[in-house]
């Protein structure tokens, strides 16, 4: 039943999931509790549904995102919090090592930032083409951390994006309903993104990767 509504109204599911996370952070951080990894992964899993609305060219992005998130889901069976996996990788000096939990958490966090940027750009224009929306959002959020080869492939993929109306149809939204839900995600994802960044920064890990 829940799966049905996720597919029928992916934007609602995403907005709700991140509002839950933001609410959790607001309440529990006062008591100094750390965010459980499984709670975080659950919210992030709703993002996957978005990829179906983007078409085949972004299949690669989906596979990357899902693979990274999957290692965190596996980690959550052993480690309780986001903090735990970061501290583990610090002890073994593998924070930035390809495939490590801390690196994959950083990648998933960048995905959350990319979606936030896409929604912000979507709200800022009513272009029928999504090419500029997506290119600007990608340039702001992820491009600086990706290799030249990846960046080139992503910018080439931008030409295959659906139109704004097609995307709205794929998401079962009107322009108005979509904008409302995108705003909710933008607001709710901010404290989540800040919380994750602070985990690294407070351990003197500079976020230039
Ligand atoms: C209308 C909106 C359309 C937006 C389309 C924008 C899509 C941009 C897709 C970016 C794909 C990046 C793919 C590959 C990235 C990899 O280089 C890194 C490798 O990490 P490493 O193994 O070196 O640690 N992988 C990632 O960063 C994983 C997560 C990327 C995917 C996030 C996408 C979320 C966006 C969804 C948009 C709906």
JSON list of C-alpha atoms and ligand atoms in Angstrom, two decimals:
[
{"chain": "A", "resi": 1, "resn": "UNK", "atom": "CA", "xyz": [0.00, 0.00, 0.00]},
{"chain": "A", "resi": 2, "resn": "UNK", "atom": "CA", "xyz": [2.75, 2.38, 0.97]},
{"chain": "A", "resi": 3, "resn": "UNK", "atom": "CA", "xyz": [4.70, 1.35, -2.14]},
{"chain": "A", "resi": 4, "resn": "UNK", "atom": "CA", "xyz": [1.67, 2.22, -4.30]},
{"chain": "A", "resi": 5, "resn": "UNK", "atom": "CA", "xyz": [1.46, 5.75, -2.99]},
{"chain": "A", "resi": 6, "resn": "UNK", "atom": "CA", "xyz": [5.21, 6.19, -3.40]},
{"chain": "A", "resi": 7, "resn": "UNK", "atom": "CA", "xyz": [4.95, 5.36, -7.10]},
{"chain": "A", "resi": 8, "resn": "UNK", "atom": "CA", "xyz": [1.74, 7.33, -7.66]},
{"chain": "A", "resi": 9, "resn": "UNK", "atom": "CA", "xyz": [2.96, 10.43, -5.78]},
{"chain": "A", "resi": 10, "resn": "UNK", "atom": "CA", "xyz": [6.75, 10.29, -5.56]},
{"chain": "A", "resi": 11, "resn": "UNK", "atom": "CA", "xyz": [7.14, 13.96, -4.68]},
{"chain": "A", "resi": 12, "resn": "UNK", "atom": "CA", "xyz": [4.76, 13.64, -1.74]},
{"chain": "A", "resi": 13, "resn": "UNK", "atom": "CA", "xyz": [6.66, 10.62, -0.47]},
{"chain": "A", "resi": 14, "resn": "UNK", "atom": "CA", "xyz": [9.99, 12.44, -0.74]},
{"chain": "A", "resi": 15, "resn": "UNK", "atom": "CA", "xyz": [8.72, 15.62, 0.94]},
{"chain": "A", "resi": 16, "resn": "UNK", "atom": "CA", "xyz": [7.16, 13.61, 3.77]},
{"chain": "A", "resi": 17, "resn": "UNK", "atom": "CA", "xyz": [10.24, 11.46, 4.29]},
{"chain": "A", "resi": 18, "resn": "UNK", "atom": "CA", "xyz": [12.54, 14.47, 4.64]},
{"chain": "A", "resi": 19, "resn": "UNK", "atom": "CA", "xyz": [10.08, 16.37, 6.81]},
{"chain": "A", "resi": 20, "resn": "UNK", "atom": "CA", "xyz": [10.15, 13.38, 9.15]},
{"chain": "A", "resi": 21, "resn": "UNK", "atom": "CA", "xyz": [13.95, 13.45, 9.21]},
{"chain": "A", "resi": 22, "resn": "UNK", "atom": "CA", "xyz": [14.03, 17.20, 9.81]},
{"chain": "A", "resi": 23, "resn": "UNK", "atom": "CA", "xyz": [11.51, 16.82, 12.63]},
{"chain": "A", "resi": 24, "resn": "UNK", "atom": "CA", "xyz": [13.58, 14.03, 14.15]},
{"chain": "A", "resi": 25, "resn": "UNK", "atom": "CA", "xyz": [16.70, 16.17, 14.05]},
{"chain": "A", "resi": 26, "resn": "UNK", "atom": "CA", "xyz": [14.92, 19.13, 15.59]},
{"chain": "A", "resi": 27, "resn": "UNK", "atom": "CA", "xyz": [13.62, 17.15, 18.55]},
{"chain": "A", "resi": 28, "resn": "UNK", "atom": "CA", "xyz": [16.41, 14.66, 19.19]},
{"chain": "A", "resi": 29, "resn": "UNK", "atom": "CA", "xyz": [19.36, 16.91, 18.63]},
{"chain": "A", "resi": 30, "resn": "UNK", "atom": "CA", "xyz": [18.24, 18.89, 21.68]},
{"chain": "A", "resi": 31, "resn": "UNK", "atom": "CA", "xyz": [18.77, 15.70, 23.66]},
{"chain": "A", "resi": 32, "resn": "UNK", "atom": "CA", "xyz": [22.09, 15.17, 21.87]},
{"chain": "A", "resi": 33, "resn": "UNK", "atom": "CA", "xyz": [20.91, 12.02, 20.16]},
{"chain": "A", "resi": 34, "resn": "UNK", "atom": "CA", "xyz": [22.55, 11.08, 16.88]},
{"chain": "A", "resi": 35, "resn": "UNK", "atom": "CA", "xyz": [20.61, 10.26, 13.72]},
{"chain": "A", "resi": 36, "resn": "UNK", "atom": "CA", "xyz": [20.13, 6.49, 13.27]},
{"chain": "A", "resi": 37, "resn": "UNK", "atom": "CA", "xyz": [21.62, 5.26, 10.00]},
{"chain": "A", "resi": 38, "resn": "UNK", "atom": "CA", "xyz": [18.57, 3.16, 9.15]},
{"chain": "A", "resi": 39, "resn": "UNK", "atom": "CA", "xyz": [16.19, 6.12, 9.62]},
{"chain": "A", "resi": 40, "resn": "UNK", "atom": "CA", "xyz": [18.38, 8.16, 7.29]},
{"chain": "A", "resi": 41, "resn": "UNK", "atom": "CA", "xyz": [18.63, 5.39, 4.67]},
{"chain": "A", "resi": 42, "resn": "UNK", "atom": "CA", "xyz": [14.88, 4.87, 4.71]},
{"chain": "A", "resi": 43, "resn": "UNK", "atom": "CA", "xyz": [14.25, 8.52, 3.81]},
{"chain": "A", "resi": 44, "resn": "UNK", "atom": "CA", "xyz": [16.95, 8.44, 1.12]},
{"chain": "A", "resi": 45, "resn": "UNK", "atom": "CA", "xyz": [15.41, 5.37, -0.49]},
{"chain": "A", "resi": 46, "resn": "UNK", "atom": "CA", "xyz": [12.39, 7.40, -1.62]},
{"chain": "A", "resi": 47, "resn": "UNK", "atom": "CA", "xyz": [14.62, 9.41, -3.96]},
{"chain": "A", "resi": 48, "resn": "UNK", "atom": "CA", "xyz": [15.04, 6.39, -6.24]},
{"chain": "A", "resi": 49, "resn": "UNK", "atom": "CA", "xyz": [11.49, 6.81, -7.49]},
{"chain": "A", "resi": 50, "resn": "UNK", "atom": "CA", "xyz": [12.42, 10.16, -9.06]},
{"chain": "A", "resi": 51, "resn": "UNK", "atom": "CA", "xyz": [14.74, 8.52, -11.55]},
{"chain": "A", "resi": 52, "resn": "UNK", "atom": "CA", "xyz": [11.86, 6.81, -13.38]},
{"chain": "A", "resi": 53, "resn": "UNK", "atom": "CA", "xyz": [10.59, 10.23, -14.39]},
{"chain": "A", "resi": 54, "resn": "UNK", "atom": "CA", "xyz": [13.88, 11.26, -15.99]},
{"chain": "A", "resi": 55, "resn": "UNK", "atom": "CA", "xyz": [14.26, 8.71, -18.74]},
{"chain": "A", "resi": 56, "resn": "UNK", "atom": "CA", "xyz": [16.88, 6.21, -19.77]},
{"chain": "A", "resi": 57, "resn": "UNK", "atom": "CA", "xyz": [19.94, 8.50, -19.90]},
{"chain": "A", "resi": 58, "resn": "UNK", "atom": "CA", "xyz": [19.93, 8.83, -16.14]},
{"chain": "A", "resi": 59, "resn": "UNK", "atom": "CA", "xyz": [19.81, 5.11, -15.51]},
{"chain": "A", "resi": 60, "resn": "UNK", "atom": "CA", "xyz": [23.51, 5.39, -14.70]},
{"chain": "A", "resi": 61, "resn": "UNK", "atom": "CA", "xyz": [22.87, 8.04, -12.04]},
{"chain": "A", "resi": 62, "resn": "UNK", "atom": "CA", "xyz": [20.19, 5.83, -10.54]},
{"chain": "A", "resi": 63, "resn": "UNK", "atom": "CA", "xyz": [22.49, 2.81, -10.41]},
{"chain": "A", "resi": 64, "resn": "UNK", "atom": "CA", "xyz": [25.23, 4.89, -8.78]},
{"chain": "A", "resi": 65, "resn": "UNK", "atom": "CA", "xyz": [22.88, 6.37, -6.21]},
{"chain": "A", "resi": 66, "resn": "UNK", "atom": "CA", "xyz": [21.22, 3.07, -5.37]},
{"chain": "A", "resi": 67, "resn": "UNK", "atom": "CA", "xyz": [24.58, 1.28, -5.09]},
{"chain": "A", "resi": 68, "resn": "UNK", "atom": "CA", "xyz": [25.96, 3.88, -2.69]},
{"chain": "A", "resi": 69, "resn": "UNK", "atom": "CA", "xyz": [22.82, 3.91, -0.60]},
{"chain": "A", "resi": 70, "resn": "UNK", "atom": "CA", "xyz": [22.79, 0.12, -0.52]},
{"chain": "A", "resi": 71, "resn": "UNK", "atom": "CA", "xyz": [26.19, -0.05, 1.18]},
{"chain": "A", "resi": 72, "resn": "UNK", "atom": "CA", "xyz": [24.84, 2.30, 3.86]},
{"chain": "A", "resi": 73, "resn": "UNK", "atom": "CA", "xyz": [21.76, 0.10, 4.32]},
{"chain": "A", "resi": 74, "resn": "UNK", "atom": "CA", "xyz": [24.11, -2.87, 4.79]},
{"chain": "A", "resi": 75, "resn": "UNK", "atom": "CA", "xyz": [26.21, -0.85, 7.24]},
{"chain": "A", "resi": 76, "resn": "UNK", "atom": "CA", "xyz": [23.10, 0.00, 9.26]},
{"chain": "A", "resi": 77, "resn": "UNK", "atom": "CA", "xyz": [22.81, -3.68, 10.22]},
{"chain": "A", "resi": 78, "resn": "UNK", "atom": "CA", "xyz": [26.08, -3.31, 12.17]},
{"chain": "A", "resi": 79, "resn": "UNK", "atom": "CA", "xyz": [26.42, 0.40, 12.93]},
{"chain": "A", "resi": 80, "resn": "UNK", "atom": "CA", "xyz": [23.73, 2.47, 14.61]},
{"chain": "A", "resi": 81, "resn": "UNK", "atom": "CA", "xyz": [24.39, 6.03, 13.52]},
{"chain": "A", "resi": 82, "resn": "UNK", "atom": "CA", "xyz": [25.93, 8.14, 10.75]},
{"chain": "A", "resi": 83, "resn": "UNK", "atom": "CA", "xyz": [28.50, 9.23, 13.28]},
{"chain": "A", "resi": 84, "resn": "UNK", "atom": "CA", "xyz": [29.55, 5.61, 13.92]},
{"chain": "A", "resi": 85, "resn": "UNK", "atom": "CA", "xyz": [30.50, 4.90, 10.31]},
{"chain": "A", "resi": 86, "resn": "UNK", "atom": "CA", "xyz": [32.45, 8.12, 10.03]},
{"chain": "A", "resi": 87, "resn": "UNK", "atom": "CA", "xyz": [34.36, 7.41, 13.24]},
{"chain": "A", "resi": 88, "resn": "UNK", "atom": "CA", "xyz": [35.03, 3.87, 12.04]},
{"chain": "A", "resi": 89, "resn": "UNK", "atom": "CA", "xyz": [36.54, 5.13, 8.77]},
{"chain": "A", "resi": 90, "resn": "UNK", "atom": "CA", "xyz": [38.61, 7.70, 10.64]},
{"chain": "A", "resi": 91, "resn": "UNK", "atom": "CA", "xyz": [40.24, 4.93, 12.69]},
{"chain": "A", "resi": 92, "resn": "UNK", "atom": "CA", "xyz": [41.09, 2.98, 9.56]},
{"chain": "A", "resi": 93, "resn": "UNK", "atom": "CA", "xyz": [41.97, 6.12, 7.57]},
{"chain": "A", "resi": 94, "resn": "UNK", "atom": "CA", "xyz": [39.41, 5.29, 4.85]},
{"chain": "A", "resi": 95, "resn": "UNK", "atom": "CA", "xyz": [37.13, 8.33, 4.98]},
{"chain": "A", "resi": 96, "resn": "UNK", "atom": "CA", "xyz": [37.81, 9.22, 1.34]},
{"chain": "A", "resi": 97, "resn": "UNK", "atom": "CA", "xyz": [38.66, 5.74, 0.11]},
{"chain": "A", "resi": 98, "resn": "UNK", "atom": "CA", "xyz": [36.57, 4.62, -2.86]},
{"chain": "A", "resi": 99, "resn": "UNK", "atom": "CA", "xyz": [33.64, 2.53, -1.66]},
{"chain": "A", "resi": 100, "resn": "UNK", "atom": "CA", "xyz": [34.05, 3.33, 2.06]},
{"chain": "A", "resi": 101, "resn": "UNK", "atom": "CA", "xyz": [30.93, 4.11, 4.10]},
{"chain": "A", "resi": 102, "resn": "UNK", "atom": "CA", "xyz": [32.02, 7.67, 4.75]},
{"chain": "A", "resi": 103, "resn": "UNK", "atom": "CA", "xyz": [32.72, 8.26, 1.07]},
{"chain": "A", "resi": 104, "resn": "UNK", "atom": "CA", "xyz": [29.39, 6.75, 0.05]},
{"chain": "A", "resi": 105, "resn": "UNK", "atom": "CA", "xyz": [27.60, 8.84, 2.70]},
{"chain": "A", "resi": 106, "resn": "UNK", "atom": "CA", "xyz": [29.27, 11.90, 1.21]},
{"chain": "A", "resi": 107, "resn": "UNK", "atom": "CA", "xyz": [28.04, 10.84, -2.27]},
{"chain": "A", "resi": 108, "resn": "UNK", "atom": "CA", "xyz": [24.47, 10.28, -1.09]},
{"chain": "A", "resi": 109, "resn": "UNK", "atom": "CA", "xyz": [24.62, 13.66, 0.66]},
{"chain": "A", "resi": 110, "resn": "UNK", "atom": "CA", "xyz": [25.72, 15.21, -2.65]},
{"chain": "A", "resi": 111, "resn": "UNK", "atom": "CA", "xyz": [22.73, 13.56, -4.32]},
{"chain": "A", "resi": 112, "resn": "UNK", "atom": "CA", "xyz": [20.43, 15.18, -1.74]},
{"chain": "A", "resi": 113, "resn": "UNK", "atom": "CA", "xyz": [22.07, 18.53, -2.47]},
{"chain": "A", "resi": 114, "resn": "UNK", "atom": "CA", "xyz": [21.65, 18.01, -6.20]},
{"chain": "A", "resi": 115, "resn": "UNK", "atom": "CA", "xyz": [17.94, 17.38, -5.84]},
{"chain": "A", "resi": 116, "resn": "UNK", "atom": "CA", "xyz": [17.59, 20.44, -3.63]},
{"chain": "A", "resi": 117, "resn": "UNK", "atom": "CA", "xyz": [19.36, 22.51, -6.29]},
{"chain": "A", "resi": 118, "resn": "UNK", "atom": "CA", "xyz": [17.21, 21.05, -9.08]},
{"chain": "A", "resi": 119, "resn": "UNK", "atom": "CA", "xyz": [14.03, 21.91, -7.20]},
{"chain": "A", "resi": 120, "resn": "UNK", "atom": "CA", "xyz": [15.30, 25.44, -6.49]},
{"chain": "A", "resi": 121, "resn": "UNK", "atom": "CA", "xyz": [16.07, 25.94, -10.17]},
{"chain": "A", "resi": 122, "resn": "UNK", "atom": "CA", "xyz": [12.71, 24.44, -11.14]},
{"chain": "A", "resi": 123, "resn": "UNK", "atom": "CA", "xyz": [10.98, 27.03, -8.95]},
{"chain": "A", "resi": 124, "resn": "UNK", "atom": "CA", "xyz": [13.09, 29.86, -10.33]},
{"chain": "A", "resi": 125, "resn": "UNK", "atom": "CA", "xyz": [12.02, 29.47, -13.96]},
{"chain": "A", "resi": 126, "resn": "UNK", "atom": "CA", "xyz": [9.16, 28.23, -16.11]},
{"chain": "A", "resi": 127, "resn": "UNK", "atom": "CA", "xyz": [11.28, 27.20, -19.09]},
{"chain": "A", "resi": 128, "resn": "UNK", "atom": "CA", "xyz": [9.71, 24.34, -21.01]},
{"chain": "A", "resi": 129, "resn": "UNK", "atom": "CA", "xyz": [13.13, 22.72, -21.32]},
{"chain": "A", "resi": 130, "resn": "UNK", "atom": "CA", "xyz": [14.74, 21.34, -18.18]},
{"chain": "A", "resi": 131, "resn": "UNK", "atom": "CA", "xyz": [18.21, 21.47, -19.64]},
{"chain": "A", "resi": 132, "resn": "UNK", "atom": "CA", "xyz": [19.19, 24.76, -17.99]},
{"chain": "A", "resi": 133, "resn": "UNK", "atom": "CA", "xyz": [17.46, 23.85, -14.73]},
{"chain": "A", "resi": 134, "resn": "UNK", "atom": "CA", "xyz": [19.38, 20.61, -14.49]},
{"chain": "A", "resi": 135, "resn": "UNK", "atom": "CA", "xyz": [22.69, 21.98, -15.79]},
{"chain": "A", "resi": 136, "resn": "UNK", "atom": "CA", "xyz": [22.71, 24.91, -13.36]},
{"chain": "A", "resi": 137, "resn": "UNK", "atom": "CA", "xyz": [21.74, 22.68, -10.43]},
{"chain": "A", "resi": 138, "resn": "UNK", "atom": "CA", "xyz": [24.39, 20.12, -11.31]},
{"chain": "A", "resi": 139, "resn": "UNK", "atom": "CA", "xyz": [27.06, 22.80, -11.74]},
{"chain": "A", "resi": 140, "resn": "UNK", "atom": "CA", "xyz": [26.24, 24.22, -8.30]},
{"chain": "A", "resi": 141, "resn": "UNK", "atom": "CA", "xyz": [26.01, 21.01, -6.34]},
{"chain": "A", "resi": 142, "resn": "UNK", "atom": "CA", "xyz": [27.95, 18.10, -7.81]},
{"chain": "A", "resi": 143, "resn": "UNK", "atom": "CA", "xyz": [30.04, 19.01, -10.83]},
{"chain": "A", "resi": 144, "resn": "UNK", "atom": "CA", "xyz": [32.97, 20.38, -8.78]},
{"chain": "A", "resi": 145, "resn": "UNK", "atom": "CA", "xyz": [33.36, 16.95, -7.15]},
{"chain": "A", "resi": 146, "resn": "UNK", "atom": "CA", "xyz": [33.02, 14.81, -10.26]},
{"chain": "A", "resi": 147, "resn": "UNK", "atom": "CA", "xyz": [35.66, 13.78, -12.77]},
{"chain": "A", "resi": 148, "resn": "UNK", "atom": "CA", "xyz": [35.82, 15.38, -16.19]},
{"chain": "A", "resi": 149, "resn": "UNK", "atom": "CA", "xyz": [34.50, 12.19, -17.82]},
{"chain": "A", "resi": 150, "resn": "UNK", "atom": "CA", "xyz": [31.46, 12.06, -15.56]},
{"chain": "A", "resi": 151, "resn": "UNK", "atom": "CA", "xyz": [30.73, 15.77, -15.98]},
{"chain": "A", "resi": 152, "resn": "UNK", "atom": "CA", "xyz": [30.88, 15.44, -19.76]},
{"chain": "A", "resi": 153, "resn": "UNK", "atom": "CA", "xyz": [28.52, 12.47, -19.73]},
{"chain": "A", "resi": 154, "resn": "UNK", "atom": "CA", "xyz": [26.08, 14.24, -17.41]},
{"chain": "A", "resi": 155, "resn": "UNK", "atom": "CA", "xyz": [25.99, 17.41, -19.52]},
{"chain": "A", "resi": 156, "resn": "UNK", "atom": "CA", "xyz": [25.42, 15.29, -22.65]},
{"chain": "A", "resi": 157, "resn": "UNK", "atom": "CA", "xyz": [22.57, 13.52, -20.87]},
{"chain": "A", "resi": 158, "resn": "UNK", "atom": "CA", "xyz": [20.88, 16.86, -20.19]},
{"chain": "A", "resi": 159, "resn": "UNK", "atom": "CA", "xyz": [19.79, 16.95, -23.86]},
{"chain": "A", "resi": 160, "resn": "UNK", "atom": "CA", "xyz": [17.65, 13.86, -23.29]},
{"chain": "A", "resi": 161, "resn": "UNK", "atom": "CA", "xyz": [15.68, 15.17, -20.31]},
{"chain": "A", "resi": 162, "resn": "UNK", "atom": "CA", "xyz": [11.90, 15.24, -20.61]},
{"chain": "A", "resi": 163, "resn": "UNK", "atom": "CA", "xyz": [10.20, 18.62, -20.96]},
{"chain": "A", "resi": 164, "resn": "UNK", "atom": "CA", "xyz": [8.83, 20.35, -17.89]},
{"chain": "A", "resi": 165, "resn": "UNK", "atom": "CA", "xyz": [5.27, 19.24, -18.72]},
{"chain": "A", "resi": 166, "resn": "UNK", "atom": "CA", "xyz": [6.37, 15.70, -19.43]},
{"chain": "A", "resi": 167, "resn": "UNK", "atom": "CA", "xyz": [8.19, 15.55, -16.09]},
{"chain": "A", "resi": 168, "resn": "UNK", "atom": "CA", "xyz": [5.12, 16.87, -14.28]},
{"chain": "A", "resi": 169, "resn": "UNK", "atom": "CA", "xyz": [2.99, 14.24, -16.02]},
{"chain": "A", "resi": 170, "resn": "UNK", "atom": "CA", "xyz": [5.48, 11.50, -15.07]},
{"chain": "A", "resi": 171, "resn": "UNK", "atom": "CA", "xyz": [5.33, 12.67, -11.47]},
{"chain": "A", "resi": 172, "resn": "UNK", "atom": "CA", "xyz": [1.51, 12.88, -11.48]},
{"chain": "A", "resi": 173, "resn": "UNK", "atom": "CA", "xyz": [1.69, 16.54, -10.53]},
{"chain": "A", "resi": 174, "resn": "UNK", "atom": "CA", "xyz": [0.49, 19.91, -11.77]},
{"chain": "A", "resi": 175, "resn": "UNK", "atom": "CA", "xyz": [2.96, 22.76, -11.82]},
{"chain": "A", "resi": 176, "resn": "UNK", "atom": "CA", "xyz": [1.37, 24.16, -8.67]},
{"chain": "A", "resi": 177, "resn": "UNK", "atom": "CA", "xyz": [1.27, 20.91, -6.70]},
{"chain": "A", "resi": 178, "resn": "UNK", "atom": "CA", "xyz": [4.84, 20.05, -7.70]},
{"chain": "A", "resi": 179, "resn": "UNK", "atom": "CA", "xyz": [6.18, 23.44, -6.67]},
{"chain": "A", "resi": 180, "resn": "UNK", "atom": "CA", "xyz": [4.56, 23.12, -3.26]},
{"chain": "A", "resi": 181, "resn": "UNK", "atom": "CA", "xyz": [6.13, 19.71, -2.62]},
{"chain": "A", "resi": 182, "resn": "UNK", "atom": "CA", "xyz": [9.50, 20.80, -3.97]},
{"chain": "A", "resi": 183, "resn": "UNK", "atom": "CA", "xyz": [9.46, 23.70, -1.53]},
{"chain": "A", "resi": 184, "resn": "UNK", "atom": "CA", "xyz": [8.75, 21.28, 1.30]},
{"chain": "A", "resi": 185, "resn": "UNK", "atom": "CA", "xyz": [11.76, 19.15, 0.30]},
{"chain": "A", "resi": 186, "resn": "UNK", "atom": "CA", "xyz": [14.00, 22.21, -0.06]},
{"chain": "A", "resi": 187, "resn": "UNK", "atom": "CA", "xyz": [13.15, 23.32, 3.48]},
{"chain": "A", "resi": 188, "resn": "UNK", "atom": "CA", "xyz": [13.30, 19.88, 5.04]},
{"chain": "A", "resi": 189, "resn": "UNK", "atom": "CA", "xyz": [16.50, 18.69, 3.35]},
{"chain": "A", "resi": 190, "resn": "UNK", "atom": "CA", "xyz": [18.51, 21.73, 4.48]},
{"chain": "A", "resi": 191, "resn": "UNK", "atom": "CA", "xyz": [18.92, 20.73, 8.16]},
{"chain": "A", "resi": 192, "resn": "UNK", "atom": "CA", "xyz": [19.64, 17.15, 7.09]},
{"chain": "A", "resi": 193, "resn": "UNK", "atom": "CA", "xyz": [22.36, 18.28, 4.69]},
{"chain": "A", "resi": 194, "resn": "UNK", "atom": "CA", "xyz": [23.80, 20.63, 7.32]},
{"chain": "A", "resi": 195, "resn": "UNK", "atom": "CA", "xyz": [23.80, 17.88, 9.92]},
{"chain": "A", "resi": 196, "resn": "UNK", "atom": "CA", "xyz": [25.75, 15.53, 7.64]},
{"chain": "A", "resi": 197, "resn": "UNK", "atom": "CA", "xyz": [28.26, 18.20, 6.61]},
{"chain": "A", "resi": 198, "resn": "UNK", "atom": "CA", "xyz": [28.81, 19.09, 10.26]},
{"chain": "A", "resi": 199, "resn": "UNK", "atom": "CA", "xyz": [29.68, 15.47, 11.07]},
{"chain": "A", "resi": 200, "resn": "UNK", "atom": "CA", "xyz": [32.66, 15.78, 8.73]},
{"chain": "A", "resi": 201, "resn": "UNK", "atom": "CA", "xyz": [33.58, 19.39, 9.50]},
{"chain": "A", "resi": 202, "resn": "UNK", "atom": "CA", "xyz": [33.55, 18.82, 13.26]},
{"chain": "A", "resi": 203, "resn": "UNK", "atom": "CA", "xyz": [36.15, 16.11, 12.68]},
{"chain": "A", "resi": 204, "resn": "UNK", "atom": "CA", "xyz": [38.30, 18.47, 10.65]},
{"chain": "A", "resi": 205, "resn": "UNK", "atom": "CA", "xyz": [37.46, 16.85, 7.34]},
{"chain": "A", "resi": 206, "resn": "UNK", "atom": "CA", "xyz": [37.28, 19.53, 4.67]},
{"chain": "A", "resi": 207, "resn": "UNK", "atom": "CA", "xyz": [34.47, 19.01, 2.15]},
{"chain": "A", "resi": 208, "resn": "UNK", "atom": "CA", "xyz": [36.31, 19.66, -1.09]},
{"chain": "A", "resi": 209, "resn": "UNK", "atom": "CA", "xyz": [35.81, 16.12, -2.50]},
{"chain": "B", "resi": 1, "resn": "LIG", "atom": "C1", "xyz": [14.93, 17.64, -14.05]},
{"chain": "B", "resi": 1, "resn": "LIG", "atom": "C2", "xyz": [16.06, 17.23, -13.32]},
{"chain": "B", "resi": 1, "resn": "LIG", "atom": "C3", "xyz": [17.07, 16.45, -14.02]},
{"chain": "B", "resi": 1, "resn": "LIG", "atom": "C4", "xyz": [18.28, 16.27, -13.29]},
{"chain": "B", "resi": 1, "resn": "LIG", "atom": "C5", "xyz": [19.30, 15.44, -13.85]},
{"chain": "B", "resi": 1, "resn": "LIG", "atom": "C6", "xyz": [20.61, 15.58, -13.22]},
{"chain": "B", "resi": 1, "resn": "LIG", "atom": "C7", "xyz": [21.29, 14.32, -13.08]},
{"chain": "B", "resi": 1, "resn": "LIG", "atom": "C8", "xyz": [22.69, 14.41, -12.65]},
{"chain": "B", "resi": 1, "resn": "LIG", "atom": "C9", "xyz": [23.24, 13.08, -12.43]},
{"chain": "B", "resi": 1, "resn": "LIG", "atom": "C10", "xyz": [24.57, 13.00, -11.80]},
{"chain": "B", "resi": 1, "resn": "LIG", "atom": "C11", "xyz": [25.16, 11.66, -12.05]},
{"chain": "B", "resi": 1, "resn": "LIG", "atom": "C12", "xyz": [26.44, 11.40, -11.42]},
{"chain": "B", "resi": 1, "resn": "LIG", "atom": "C13", "xyz": [26.88, 10.05, -11.74]},
{"chain": "B", "resi": 1, "resn": "LIG", "atom": "C14", "xyz": [28.14, 9.55, -11.24]},
{"chain": "B", "resi": 1, "resn": "LIG", "atom": "C15", "xyz": [28.84, 10.03, -10.25]},
{"chain": "B", "resi": 1, "resn": "LIG", "atom": "C16", "xyz": [30.06, 9.30, -9.80]},
{"chain": "B", "resi": 1, "resn": "LIG", "atom": "O1", "xyz": [31.21, 9.87, -10.31]},
{"chain": "B", "resi": 1, "resn": "LIG", "atom": "C17", "xyz": [30.14, 9.27, -8.32]},
{"chain": "B", "resi": 1, "resn": "LIG", "atom": "C18", "xyz": [31.29, 8.35, -8.01]},
{"chain": "B", "resi": 1, "resn": "LIG", "atom": "O2", "xyz": [31.54, 8.27, -6.69]},
{"chain": "B", "resi": 1, "resn": "LIG", "atom": "P1", "xyz": [32.84, 7.45, -6.20]},
{"chain": "B", "resi": 1, "resn": "LIG", "atom": "O3", "xyz": [32.61, 6.00, -6.50]},
{"chain": "B", "resi": 1, "resn": "LIG", "atom": "O4", "xyz": [34.03, 8.02, -6.89]},
{"chain": "B", "resi": 1, "resn": "LIG", "atom": "O5", "xyz": [32.88, 7.70, -4.71]},
{"chain": "B", "resi": 1, "resn": "LIG", "atom": "N1", "xyz": [28.91, 8.77, -7.73]},
{"chain": "B", "resi": 1, "resn": "LIG", "atom": "C19", "xyz": [28.04, 9.49, -7.04]},
{"chain": "B", "resi": 1, "resn": "LIG", "atom": "O6", "xyz": [28.24, 10.64, -6.80]},
{"chain": "B", "resi": 1, "resn": "LIG", "atom": "C20", "xyz": [26.83, 8.76, -6.55]},
{"chain": "B", "resi": 1, "resn": "LIG", "atom": "C21", "xyz": [25.56, 9.49, -6.50]},
{"chain": "B", "resi": 1, "resn": "LIG", "atom": "C22", "xyz": [25.19, 10.23, -7.76]},
{"chain": "B", "resi": 1, "resn": "LIG", "atom": "C23", "xyz": [23.78, 10.37, -8.10]},
{"chain": "B", "resi": 1, "resn": "LIG", "atom": "C24", "xyz": [23.01, 11.41, -7.47]},
{"chain": "B", "resi": 1, "resn": "LIG", "atom": "C25", "xyz": [21.83, 11.68, -8.24]},
{"chain": "B", "resi": 1, "resn": "LIG", "atom": "C26", "xyz": [20.70, 12.26, -7.56]},
{"chain": "B", "resi": 1, "resn": "LIG", "atom": "C27", "xyz": [19.91, 13.12, -8.48]},
{"chain": "B", "resi": 1, "resn": "LIG", "atom": "C28", "xyz": [18.64, 12.68, -8.91]},
{"chain": "B", "resi": 1, "resn": "LIG", "atom": "C29", "xyz": [17.91, 13.57, -9.79]},
{"chain": "B", "resi": 1, "resn": "LIG", "atom": "C30", "xyz": [16.50, 13.31, -9.82]}
]
